[in-house]
Amino acid sequence: MKPAPFDYVRAETIDEALATLANEGGEARIIAGGQSLMAMLNMRLAKPKTVVDIMRLKNLDRIEEKAGVVVVGAAVRQASLMGWPALPERLPLIALALPWTGHVQTRSRGTICGSIAHADPSAEMPLALIALGGEVHLRSARSRRRIAARDFFTGMMTTERADDELIEAVSFPVTPGRHCAFREVARRHGDFAIVACAAVATRDGVRLAVGGVADAPVARDWPRLDGSALDDALNAFAYDLDARDDIHATARYRRDLVRLIGRDLVREVCL
Amino acid sequence: MTRLPSDRRHPVCFRLNGRPVHGEAEPRLLATDFLRQNIGATGVHVGCEHGVCGACTITVDGMLTRACLTLAVQIDGCDVRTIEGLAPSADRLGTLQSAFRRHHALQCGFCTPGILMSLDHFLRQRASPNRAEIRELLSGHLCRCTGYTPIVEAALEVAADIAAECKSEKGEASDA
Amino acid sequence: MDSFRKLPADSDPTKLWVGQSIARVEDPALLTGRGHFIDDLGTRPDTLHAAILRSPHPHADVVGIDTVAARGANGVAAVLTGDDVKALTSSLVVGVKASVECWPIAVGRVRYVGEPVAVVVASDRYLAEDAVDLIDVQYRVRPSVVDPLLALAPDAPILHNGFSGNVASDRTFRYGDPERAFAEAARRIAIDIRYPRNSCTPIETYGVVAEYDAAESAFDILANFQGPFSIHAVISRALKVPGNRLRLRTPPDSGGSFGVKQGVFPYIVLISAASRLAGRPVKWIEDRLEHLTGSVSATNRVTTLAGAVAADGRIMALDWDQVEDCGAHLRAPEPATLYRMHGNLTGAYDIRHLSVRNRVVVTNKTPTGLNRGFGGPQLYFALERLVHRIAVELDLDPLDVIKRNLISSAAFPYRTASGALLDSGNYPEAVARAVEQGGLEELKNRRDTARAKGNLYGIGYAAVVEPSVSNMGYITTVLTAAERSRAGPKNGAQATATVALDPVGCVTVHVASVPQGQGHRTVLSQVVADVFGIAPTDVRVNTELDTAKDAWSIASGNYASRFAPAVAGTVKLAAERLAARLSRVAASQLNTDPDDLVFVGGVVRSKRNPDNRLAFARLAALGHWSPGSLPEDVGQTLRETVFWTPPQLTAPDEQDRVNSSLCHGFIFDFCGVEIDRTTLTTRIDRYVTMHDCGTILHPAMVDGQIRGGFAQALGAALYEEYAYAPDGSFLTGTFADYLLPTAVELPDPIILHIQTPSPFTHLGSKGVGEGNCMSTPVCIANAVADALGAMHVELPLAPARFSEMIRGTEIAAPGNSSASAAKTGRADRRLRGEGSASVSAAPDKVWAMLLNPATLKAAIPGCRHVERIDDSRFRADVTIGIGPVKGRYRAEVTLSEPDPPRAVTIGGRAEGALGFGEGEGRITLAPNDRGGTTVRYVYDAAIGGKIATIGGRLLDGAARVVVGEFFAGLARHAGGSARPSHRPPARLIARIWSLFGTPR
């Protein structure tokens, strides 16, 4: 399991990285933490001609709070965000979700933005981004733009990111004092989620986001529901996610978890 | 910007267990193969090459790292630590290693280097971890021989020793 | 656990070393990363590296292999295909008499996903893999079969013409008078079970370094092969060299085997052939993807087991019907998995009447081989589930049923109905102690409390007889008595050991035991130290095997848990024989009788007069320096080699009775489990395991073996399955999908011991390595059955499997939802979907586009080339990408059932390095109210190959992306909407809802 040949570019400025992407289009891939990409390279599922390493770009290594959002740069490792002292208070949902993301040994290298760019349907960070209504900051040699999380994930491991763009940062709205809850069911600790649910209290009610079921994480916004109204909403949501069977779980099992865990989390957040 | 063409070997200079070393690598050469074959650090074991089994775990610039998910060229300029650097000298075992031996925490020994690197890193940073925290750290490693319990026991014993030492050092400091 | 005892510095010199948990001599090197595993060892400078191209198809003819590009690639020295290997080797021996061939590489046909198809040999592994990607293979796909019962069906696809259908062997056995027992019994109670495929997956994979010496027509091979070395004959025959021209060596360290590294032997043949063809040494280190797909697996088995049962639960007879699935080839030593346990078909119970039907089938799955437990897990899953079922049916306590049937302690040595001689045991006592020390009563209280709260809690039991030291003749039970007498006798289990003394009086020991972490070097130093009265650190043990230089036999190796009972005992014998001769030398030196002498504390001294003594080292060296001074009839005192074979291991008799193993340990387990009502996961609340493995040589190592076996067994019970789709695609090709339990998932078992020494082994010890693999899966299954009141429990206990049982019928979808429960839950694993796209061109224009190669090429993203073969067929060269995963595919597309311009069916096949796919879709074109077309499609597809093996979980979504991209491209080309919709997307609904804040 050895990768196919590629050129390695160690970008010293972001413009260098962007120029490479502009020139090479879909044949170049960004490598950040490498925890997702390297496995694909080793298995020869991906064979880019060029790999662009952005981890030496200091200005991408920042966690900053400004104007009501926390901006996490592309080079910020999952372990760094997990160790950010303000995390439990400013982004409590992420503080709940990160311990479920991989293992200590992969969080030490893997990045937040890398997980979002990879867009695995069972991954925790894309789910958190959707649940919090965050944004993805894309940048190419020509332009910069921001996309809302719900528009960013377009399908199974497919995103709005164009071939010549990289994710410069992601931003999560800060909602201090808002209740949130997270729960994940996986076969083993640290595995891909079979179902992961995140609930966040919103101004008018609650948002429930579900990962691991549809091709990408999906969120619903509801007013404060309870009783049979909540059960009906959860049931409709469960079926609309179009769950499938796979070797680890059945569609029905996933729907049951959406209904059961969804209800627990919504109730917890609405209290 | 540094572009390393795919078809050539490029110098990789780094510190390995405190000493400067250098080698050459094509961009796609994995750090596991580079460390094992070019540098001779065969204590870094290859178990899966997709980052799940943990046998290849080392530290790079103080971060626990799956060497199989790292390119050789990425460790250029870094401070790399492997199992070979864990013992105080060639004929002695370190504290954690001795504890492993006492607790029968290894059988075939193939997963052991990676586990020792994880535990060594963790115990340096974490005072008084509990059993669950140690099991969680170990969940990033696969072992087929031991059933993990003796490893947990060895780690807890070392953690307790470290805690006792810290306590007595604090005691001495306050006495002084 | 107080097995970890340290030795005080001034320990009593008369205390025996055997039975103490001394520190392992293996550990310092392993703990410091200085092990000598096969890939750590240097090779000759001209050594080449091999990479293997493997079949993506479960069953296909190999129509052609184009290796031209591969052979010309950078660094490549040679490329071998099946024809090359066939020219250099002979077929591997097949376990039954049939005109069937078995090669280490596909010859004309592939029969399982992962079967080698070609081998590239190059200057490094990276370049070899590059060249593998350049090999172009044309397959003609055949229908495949993966279920053993379907393989028995008359219309099943046939794998080998030399078998009767897919049945490699069909044997019946009868012991006692089972028909009468069933006729007279109060009840006949039966169960059907299916035991799944799994494997012990050591963390170190296979490794082979092979060199062919053309001048001497001899092979020199280094491989982490674990034995048995009967395989040496298989390899030499395959390589067409006499046995003494096959030098097989093992590296000092092996990273776990658990039986699996017996299965490296076909690769030994393959890589040796490669070396011969290339004219240089060749090294191959298996990678994990290869290991999961193409090493070995344990067998999966379908069993119907019936018991003739008395009203009080006594089992009078058993009727076994076993269908054993050995995968695509019956490779040596199969069907050994089935016959290894033949003497133990009645388990721990005193049952005298037995009828057995054993069928061995082949299916399009990886060939099977040794795996820890070897036949025990499959057998006991049936037997102990039956015992549990009997208890439920008769409304008895399962433990009472077990106790009522156990062989009594007075009956040993006990000959089972099918011929095994159980050496020793006290089963009722073991059970009684386990119940008391393990706290069964308290566990029952926990169960009652949990159930009172409405929780799902159950208790399960298992009683298992664990065989060790296999009789090399047991496999001949698969032959009839007449066939056996023609073939010549096979029996016994020779162990070899050499103890040697060097010129300064130090002791070295060599054994052919090939350990993979079981601490042989340490335990043997204890055994020998006790004989000579020296310290274990004075004894050096070497376990590397070199068939050109060392004493070995076909039984050599580490399997069937033979180390403690056979190898250690043989070492003791060798040391004792040497000690006896040394005694006579010392007696003459010290002027006393040998009977007066004792070896203790590093000296040999008189019991009567302790000052009359001689240092052991000096005595030992005498044989080198002064052989002339030895008494005449003593012989040499430099070394002793012993070959030991226990007389109890006789060949199967005329009535097909066979003592399949020398020693029999006993295990009694019970556990309490709780099933979470939300996640349906099974949590082990307590697990108690009682072991009788005879004399314990090193308590910490014995516990280590139990913990390791328990861990793998828990994996088999809860997480591990080598899963295949009905179409033969292999689905668990990485460690992300084949789930090994980690430290978080593994509970801590309570381990208890009782010792009834074996009268058949020199140390009284029995094997201990495999027991929990046999007991734990069924113990947990019984507990789950108890918790759920379930009749059928299948492993692995994936939570999703309990949904219907625990929750009944699912809540229906809301009335206005287009989704439905019926659409999901597909057993055939085909991918189905539907969607629509909006194209701003009229239907007849769209129709023309679909039939025009030029438009198609422009419309489809990644399409390099479209060629029209005829009016309804196209060939295309397409690059398909999903996220970072991009592959190039050769596709053939057929249009059928045309209804222009309204509808057409598109069928296609695509093949590429990442896998293959085939499918069919119906496309309908309807004019919309804007002068354009609404294109609707419904598709049904299957995807196989690498992408299915590695990314199975993502296939559904991947197919949707691919299909979606096709229509997106079409729409873009025609000027329509950039993105098609696959039914109203959930996020669209979410947006609408968030605007209105109303649920449905």
Tab-separated table of N, CA and C in Angstrom, chain C residues 768-873:
chain	number	residue	atom	x	y	z
C	768	VAL	N	-3.184	-24.190	26.506
C	768	VAL	CA	-4.122	-23.245	27.105
C	768	VAL	C	-4.470	-22.097	26.166
C	769	GLY	N	-3.888	-22.075	24.997
C	769	GLY	CA	-4.023	-20.871	24.175
C	769	GLY	C	-5.355	-20.656	23.502
C	770	GLU	N	-6.104	-21.724	23.271
C	770	GLU	CA	-7.256	-21.571	22.367
C	770	GLU	C	-8.605	-21.582	23.051
C	771	GLY	N	-8.597	-21.891	24.330
C	771	GLY	CA	-9.850	-22.210	24.994
C	771	GLY	C	-10.943	-21.171	24.889
C	772	ASN	N	-10.628	-19.911	25.198
C	772	ASN	CA	-11.715	-18.932	25.194
C	772	ASN	C	-12.276	-18.676	23.807
C	773	CYS	N	-11.460	-18.951	22.762
C	773	CYS	CA	-12.016	-18.818	21.409
C	773	CYS	C	-13.158	-19.797	21.207
C	774	MET	N	-13.109	-20.905	21.957
C	774	MET	CA	-14.157	-21.912	21.836
C	774	MET	C	-15.333	-21.617	22.763
C	775	SER	N	-15.040	-21.050	23.940
C	775	SER	CA	-16.094	-20.905	24.947
C	775	SER	C	-16.771	-19.551	24.942
C	776	THR	N	-15.993	-18.490	24.745
C	776	THR	CA	-16.527	-17.144	24.955
C	776	THR	C	-17.612	-16.738	23.959
C	777	PRO	N	-17.447	-16.988	22.659
C	777	PRO	CA	-18.512	-16.547	21.753
C	777	PRO	C	-19.870	-17.159	22.122
C	778	VAL	N	-19.894	-18.455	22.439
C	778	VAL	CA	-21.186	-19.080	22.716
C	778	VAL	C	-21.681	-18.712	24.110
C	779	CYS	N	-20.763	-18.462	25.036
C	779	CYS	CA	-21.202	-18.038	26.367
C	779	CYS	C	-21.934	-16.707	26.274
C	780	ILE	N	-21.367	-15.782	25.512
C	780	ILE	CA	-22.005	-14.477	25.339
C	780	ILE	C	-23.319	-14.645	24.574
C	781	ALA	N	-23.310	-15.479	23.542
C	781	ALA	CA	-24.540	-15.688	22.777
C	781	ALA	C	-25.647	-16.254	23.658
C	782	ASN	N	-25.296	-17.176	24.536
C	782	ASN	CA	-26.298	-17.744	25.447
C	782	ASN	C	-26.842	-16.678	26.388
C	783	ALA	N	-25.955	-15.795	26.845
C	783	ALA	CA	-26.420	-14.727	27.736
C	783	ALA	C	-27.372	-13.788	27.007
C	784	VAL	N	-27.047	-13.486	25.773
C	784	VAL	CA	-27.927	-12.610	24.988
C	784	VAL	C	-29.254	-13.306	24.725
C	785	ALA	N	-29.197	-14.594	24.406
C	785	ALA	CA	-30.436	-15.342	24.190
C	785	ALA	C	-31.290	-15.307	25.446
C	786	ASP	N	-30.621	-15.407	26.599
C	786	ASP	CA	-31.348	-15.359	27.869
C	786	ASP	C	-31.949	-13.975	28.089
C	787	ALA	N	-31.203	-12.936	27.753
C	787	ALA	CA	-31.690	-11.571	27.961
C	787	ALA	C	-32.908	-11.279	27.097
C	788	LEU	N	-32.890	-11.801	25.859
C	788	LEU	CA	-33.945	-11.454	24.916
C	788	LEU	C	-35.010	-12.527	24.796
C	789	GLY	N	-34.798	-13.666	25.445
C	789	GLY	CA	-35.728	-14.770	25.230
C	789	GLY	C	-35.729	-15.192	23.775
C	790	ALA	N	-34.556	-15.130	23.154
C	790	ALA	CA	-34.465	-15.362	21.705
C	790	ALA	C	-34.126	-16.812	21.405
C	791	MET	N	-34.689	-17.307	20.311
C	791	MET	CA	-34.367	-18.666	19.857
C	791	MET	C	-33.080	-18.672	19.065
C	792	HIS	N	-32.933	-17.663	18.229
C	792	HIS	CA	-31.780	-17.630	17.327
C	792	HIS	C	-30.911	-16.443	17.667
C	793	VAL	N	-29.647	-16.708	17.802
C	793	VAL	CA	-28.695	-15.627	18.032
C	793	VAL	C	-27.572	-15.823	17.051
C	794	GLU	N	-27.266	-14.808	16.260
C	794	GLU	CA	-26.196	-14.940	15.275
C	794	GLU	C	-25.057	-14.014	15.611
C	795	LEU	N	-23.871	-14.487	15.350
C	795	LEU	CA	-22.696	-13.652	15.588
C	795	LEU	C	-22.306	-12.970	14.278
C	796	PRO	N	-21.604	-11.870	14.302
C	796	PRO	CA	-21.363	-11.059	15.493
C	796	PRO	C	-22.651	-10.342	15.931
C	797	LEU	N	-22.680	-10.016	17.223
C	797	LEU	CA	-23.893	-9.446	17.796
C	797	LEU	C	-23.963	-7.957	17.492
C	798	ALA	N	-24.076	-7.628	16.212
C	798	ALA	CA	-24.172	-6.221	15.830
C	798	ALA	C	-25.495	-5.678	16.351
C	799	PRO	N	-25.469	-4.524	16.994
C	799	PRO	CA	-26.686	-3.996	17.613
C	799	PRO	C	-27.871	-3.917	16.657
C	800	ALA	N	-27.614	-3.519	15.423
C	800	ALA	CA	-28.719	-3.331	14.477
C	800	ALA	C	-29.528	-4.600	14.290
C	801	ARG	N	-28.892	-5.738	14.503
C	801	ARG	CA	-29.589	-7.013	14.288
C	801	ARG	C	-30.730	-7.230	15.271
C	802	PHE	N	-30.715	-6.491	16.399
C	802	PHE	CA	-31.733	-6.721	17.410
C	802	PHE	C	-32.979	-5.853	17.228
C	803	SER	N	-32.932	-4.971	16.219
C	803	SER	CA	-34.011	-3.981	16.108
C	803	SER	C	-35.396	-4.616	16.085
C	804	GLU	N	-35.578	-5.575	15.170
C	804	GLU	CA	-36.916	-6.168	15.039
C	804	GLU	C	-37.295	-6.940	16.279
C	805	MET	N	-36.324	-7.675	16.803
C	805	MET	CA	-36.604	-8.542	17.945
C	805	MET	C	-37.026	-7.743	19.162
C	806	ILE	N	-36.354	-6.633	19.389
C	806	ILE	CA	-36.621	-5.865	20.602
C	806	ILE	C	-37.734	-4.854	20.394
C	807	ARG	N	-37.814	-4.295	19.194
C	807	ARG	CA	-38.752	-3.198	18.976
C	807	ARG	C	-39.956	-3.550	18.118
C	808	GLY	N	-39.972	-4.735	17.536
C	808	GLY	CA	-41.122	-5.089	16.702
C	808	GLY	C	-41.122	-4.324	15.401
C	809	THR	N	-42.307	-4.148	14.851
C	809	THR	CA	-42.425	-3.457	13.557
C	809	THR	C	-42.127	-1.979	13.738
C	810	GLU	N	-41.479	-1.424	12.723
C	810	GLU	CA	-41.102	-0.028	12.828
C	810	GLU	C	-42.301	0.885	12.608
C	811	ILE	N	-42.256	2.046	13.225
C	811	ILE	CA	-43.239	3.106	12.967
C	811	ILE	C	-43.215	3.414	11.472
C	812	ALA	N	-44.383	3.586	10.896
C	812	ALA	CA	-44.440	3.861	9.460
C	812	ALA	C	-43.984	5.271	9.165
C	813	ALA	N	-43.619	5.471	7.904
C	813	ALA	CA	-43.257	6.821	7.480
C	813	ALA	C	-44.510	7.685	7.475
C	814	PRO	N	-44.332	8.983	7.658
C	814	PRO	CA	-45.491	9.867	7.599
C	814	PRO	C	-46.165	9.757	6.241
C	815	GLY	N	-47.470	9.937	6.186
C	815	GLY	CA	-48.247	9.675	4.974
C	815	GLY	C	-47.762	10.379	3.739
C	816	ASN	N	-47.288	11.599	3.869
C	816	ASN	CA	-46.903	12.342	2.667
C	816	ASN	C	-45.400	12.282	2.390
C	817	SER	N	-44.754	11.299	2.948
C	817	SER	CA	-43.323	11.173	2.667
C	817	SER	C	-43.113	10.207	1.521
C	818	SER	N	-42.207	10.520	0.666
C	818	SER	CA	-41.940	9.624	-0.459
C	818	SER	C	-41.056	8.447	-0.054
C	819	ALA	N	-40.469	8.565	1.121
C	819	ALA	CA	-39.613	7.465	1.576
C	819	ALA	C	-40.493	6.371	2.144
C	820	SER	N	-39.997	5.190	2.204
C	820	SER	CA	-40.766	4.129	2.838
C	820	SER	C	-39.797	3.107	3.402
C	821	ALA	N	-40.254	2.444	4.427
C	821	ALA	CA	-39.390	1.436	5.054
C	821	ALA	C	-39.098	0.304	4.088
C	822	ALA	N	-40.047	0.018	3.217
C	822	ALA	CA	-39.884	-1.132	2.331
C	822	ALA	C	-38.728	-0.946	1.377
C	823	LYS	N	-38.434	0.296	1.078
C	823	LYS	CA	-37.370	0.529	0.099
C	823	LYS	C	-36.016	0.128	0.653
C	824	THR	N	-35.896	0.231	1.942
C	824	THR	CA	-34.604	-0.092	2.534
C	824	THR	C	-34.629	-1.514	3.080
C	825	GLY	N	-33.628	-1.933	3.697
C	825	GLY	CA	-33.551	-3.300	4.203
C	825	GLY	C	-33.360	-4.292	3.080
C	826	ARG	N	-32.646	-3.899	2.075
C	826	ARG	CA	-32.398	-4.798	0.948
C	826	ARG	C	-31.339	-5.818	1.332
C	827	ALA	N	-31.687	-7.062	1.134
C	827	ALA	CA	-30.719	-8.094	1.486
C	827	ALA	C	-29.696	-8.310	0.394
C	828	ASP	N	-30.027	-7.907	-0.835
C	828	ASP	CA	-29.120	-8.263	-1.912
C	828	ASP	C	-28.031	-7.235	-2.132
C	829	ARG	N	-28.031	-6.160	-1.390
C	829	ARG	CA	-26.975	-5.176	-1.417
C	829	ARG	C	-26.818	-4.489	-2.758
C	830	ARG	N	-27.823	-4.554	-3.598
C	830	ARG	CA	-27.723	-3.774	-4.824
C	830	ARG	C	-28.031	-2.321	-4.476
C	831	LEU	N	-27.438	-1.436	-5.236
C	831	LEU	CA	-27.642	-0.013	-5.006
C	831	LEU	C	-28.768	0.475	-5.899
C	832	ARG	N	-29.747	1.092	-5.284
C	832	ARG	CA	-30.862	1.577	-6.098
C	832	ARG	C	-31.073	3.049	-5.804
C	833	GLY	N	-31.529	3.737	-6.804
C	833	GLY	CA	-31.809	5.151	-6.573
C	833	GLY	C	-32.660	5.707	-7.677
C	834	GLU	N	-33.029	6.927	-7.488
C	834	GLU	CA	-33.805	7.605	-8.520
C	834	GLU	C	-33.576	9.093	-8.376
C	835	GLY	N	-33.941	9.788	-9.398
C	835	GLY	CA	-33.778	11.229	-9.336
C	835	GLY	C	-34.314	11.880	-10.579
C	836	SER	N	-34.080	13.171	-10.668
C	836	SER	CA	-34.540	13.878	-11.860
C	836	SER	C	-33.638	15.068	-12.111
C	837	ALA	N	-33.643	15.494	-13.339
C	837	ALA	CA	-32.860	16.670	-13.713
C	837	ALA	C	-33.693	17.493	-14.671
C	838	SER	N	-33.389	18.749	-14.665
C	838	SER	CA	-34.124	19.672	-15.533
C	838	SER	C	-33.191	20.109	-16.646
C	839	VAL	N	-33.582	19.879	-17.889
C	839	VAL	CA	-32.723	20.240	-19.024
C	839	VAL	C	-33.492	21.209	-19.904
C	840	SER	N	-32.820	22.305	-20.291
C	840	SER	CA	-33.571	23.300	-21.067
C	840	SER	C	-33.464	23.040	-22.556
C	841	ALA	N	-33.814	21.839	-22.953
C	841	ALA	CA	-33.919	21.511	-24.385
C	841	ALA	C	-35.112	20.588	-24.490
C	842	ALA	N	-35.725	20.582	-25.638
C	842	ALA	CA	-36.935	19.766	-25.812
C	842	ALA	C	-36.591	18.286	-25.775
C	843	PRO	N	-37.567	17.463	-25.464
C	843	PRO	CA	-37.278	16.017	-25.348
C	843	PRO	C	-36.590	15.423	-26.563
C	844	ASP	N	-36.994	15.786	-27.750
C	844	ASP	CA	-36.356	15.122	-28.891
C	844	ASP	C	-34.893	15.541	-29.029
C	845	LYS	N	-34.581	16.759	-28.607
C	845	LYS	CA	-33.177	17.179	-28.619
C	845	LYS	C	-32.380	16.378	-27.599
C	846	VAL	N	-32.975	16.229	-26.412
C	846	VAL	CA	-32.298	15.455	-25.363
C	846	VAL	C	-32.092	14.013	-25.830
C	847	TRP	N	-33.122	13.486	-26.477
C	847	TRP	CA	-33.026	12.124	-26.992
C	847	TRP	C	-31.839	12.013	-27.939
C	848	ALA	N	-31.736	12.998	-28.847
C	848	ALA	CA	-30.632	12.961	-29.807
C	848	ALA	C	-29.292	13.023	-29.088
C	849	MET	N	-29.242	13.814	-28.010
C	849	MET	CA	-27.994	13.912	-27.242
C	849	MET	C	-27.580	12.564	-26.659
C	850	LEU	N	-28.594	11.853	-26.170
C	850	LEU	CA	-28.278	10.580	-25.520
C	850	LEU	C	-27.676	9.587	-26.510
C	851	LEU	N	-28.007	9.769	-27.786
C	851	LEU	CA	-27.529	8.796	-28.768
C	851	LEU	C	-26.306	9.280	-29.538
C	852	ASN	N	-25.853	10.492	-29.261
C	852	ASN	CA	-24.763	11.071	-30.038
C	852	ASN	C	-23.455	10.986	-29.241
C	853	PRO	N	-22.498	10.218	-29.718
C	853	PRO	CA	-21.243	10.065	-28.967
C	853	PRO	C	-20.541	11.391	-28.703
C	854	ALA	N	-20.580	12.281	-29.675
C	854	ALA	CA	-19.860	13.545	-29.496
C	854	ALA	C	-20.459	14.363	-28.363
C	855	THR	N	-21.791	14.418	-28.317
C	855	THR	CA	-22.434	15.167	-27.242
C	855	THR	C	-22.194	14.506	-25.910
C	856	LEU	N	-22.281	13.195	-25.915
C	856	LEU	CA	-22.059	12.486	-24.659
C	856	LEU	C	-20.666	12.784	-24.126
C	857	LYS	N	-19.715	12.737	-25.009
C	857	LYS	CA	-18.335	12.980	-24.577
C	857	LYS	C	-18.201	14.372	-23.980
C	858	ALA	N	-18.841	15.341	-24.626
C	858	ALA	CA	-18.751	16.696	-24.097
C	858	ALA	C	-19.545	16.851	-22.813
C	859	ALA	N	-20.635	16.117	-22.736
C	859	ALA	CA	-21.535	16.313	-21.587
C	859	ALA	C	-21.032	15.640	-20.331
C	860	ILE	N	-20.437	14.480	-20.471
C	860	ILE	CA	-20.085	13.711	-19.275
C	860	ILE	C	-18.748	14.179	-18.735
C	861	PRO	N	-18.722	14.599	-17.467
C	861	PRO	CA	-17.456	15.053	-16.889
C	861	PRO	C	-16.456	13.902	-16.850
C	862	GLY	N	-15.238	14.173	-17.271
C	862	GLY	CA	-14.202	13.136	-17.178
C	862	GLY	C	-14.252	12.124	-18.298
C	863	CYS	N	-15.071	12.388	-19.302
C	863	CYS	CA	-15.154	11.419	-20.387
C	863	CYS	C	-14.113	11.741	-21.438
C	864	ARG	N	-13.214	10.796	-21.638
C	864	ARG	CA	-12.147	11.060	-22.602
C	864	ARG	C	-12.519	10.656	-24.014
C	865	HIS	N	-13.357	9.694	-24.089
C	865	HIS	CA	-13.498	9.054	-25.395
C	865	HIS	C	-14.796	8.292	-25.411
C	866	VAL	N	-15.607	8.535	-26.397
C	866	VAL	CA	-16.819	7.724	-26.562
C	866	VAL	C	-16.826	7.202	-27.985
C	867	GLU	N	-17.050	5.927	-28.102
C	867	GLU	CA	-17.014	5.321	-29.426
C	867	GLU	C	-18.311	4.565	-29.617
C	868	ARG	N	-18.932	4.779	-30.770
C	868	ARG	CA	-20.177	4.075	-31.017
C	868	ARG	C	-19.849	2.738	-31.653
C	869	ILE	N	-20.316	1.686	-31.061
C	869	ILE	CA	-20.085	0.354	-31.632
C	869	ILE	C	-21.180	0.039	-32.632
C	870	ASP	N	-22.391	0.267	-32.223
C	870	ASP	CA	-23.493	0.203	-33.173
C	870	ASP	C	-24.616	1.094	-32.663
C	871	ASP	N	-25.788	0.979	-33.233
C	871	ASP	CA	-26.867	1.902	-32.880
C	871	ASP	C	-27.214	1.908	-31.407
C	872	SER	N	-26.977	0.797	-30.779
C	872	SER	CA	-27.394	0.774	-29.378
C	872	SER	C	-26.258	0.514	-28.409
C	873	ARG	N	-25.028	0.461	-28.890
C	873	ARG	CA	-23.921	0.203	-27.961
C	873	ARG	C	-22.805	1.220	-28.109
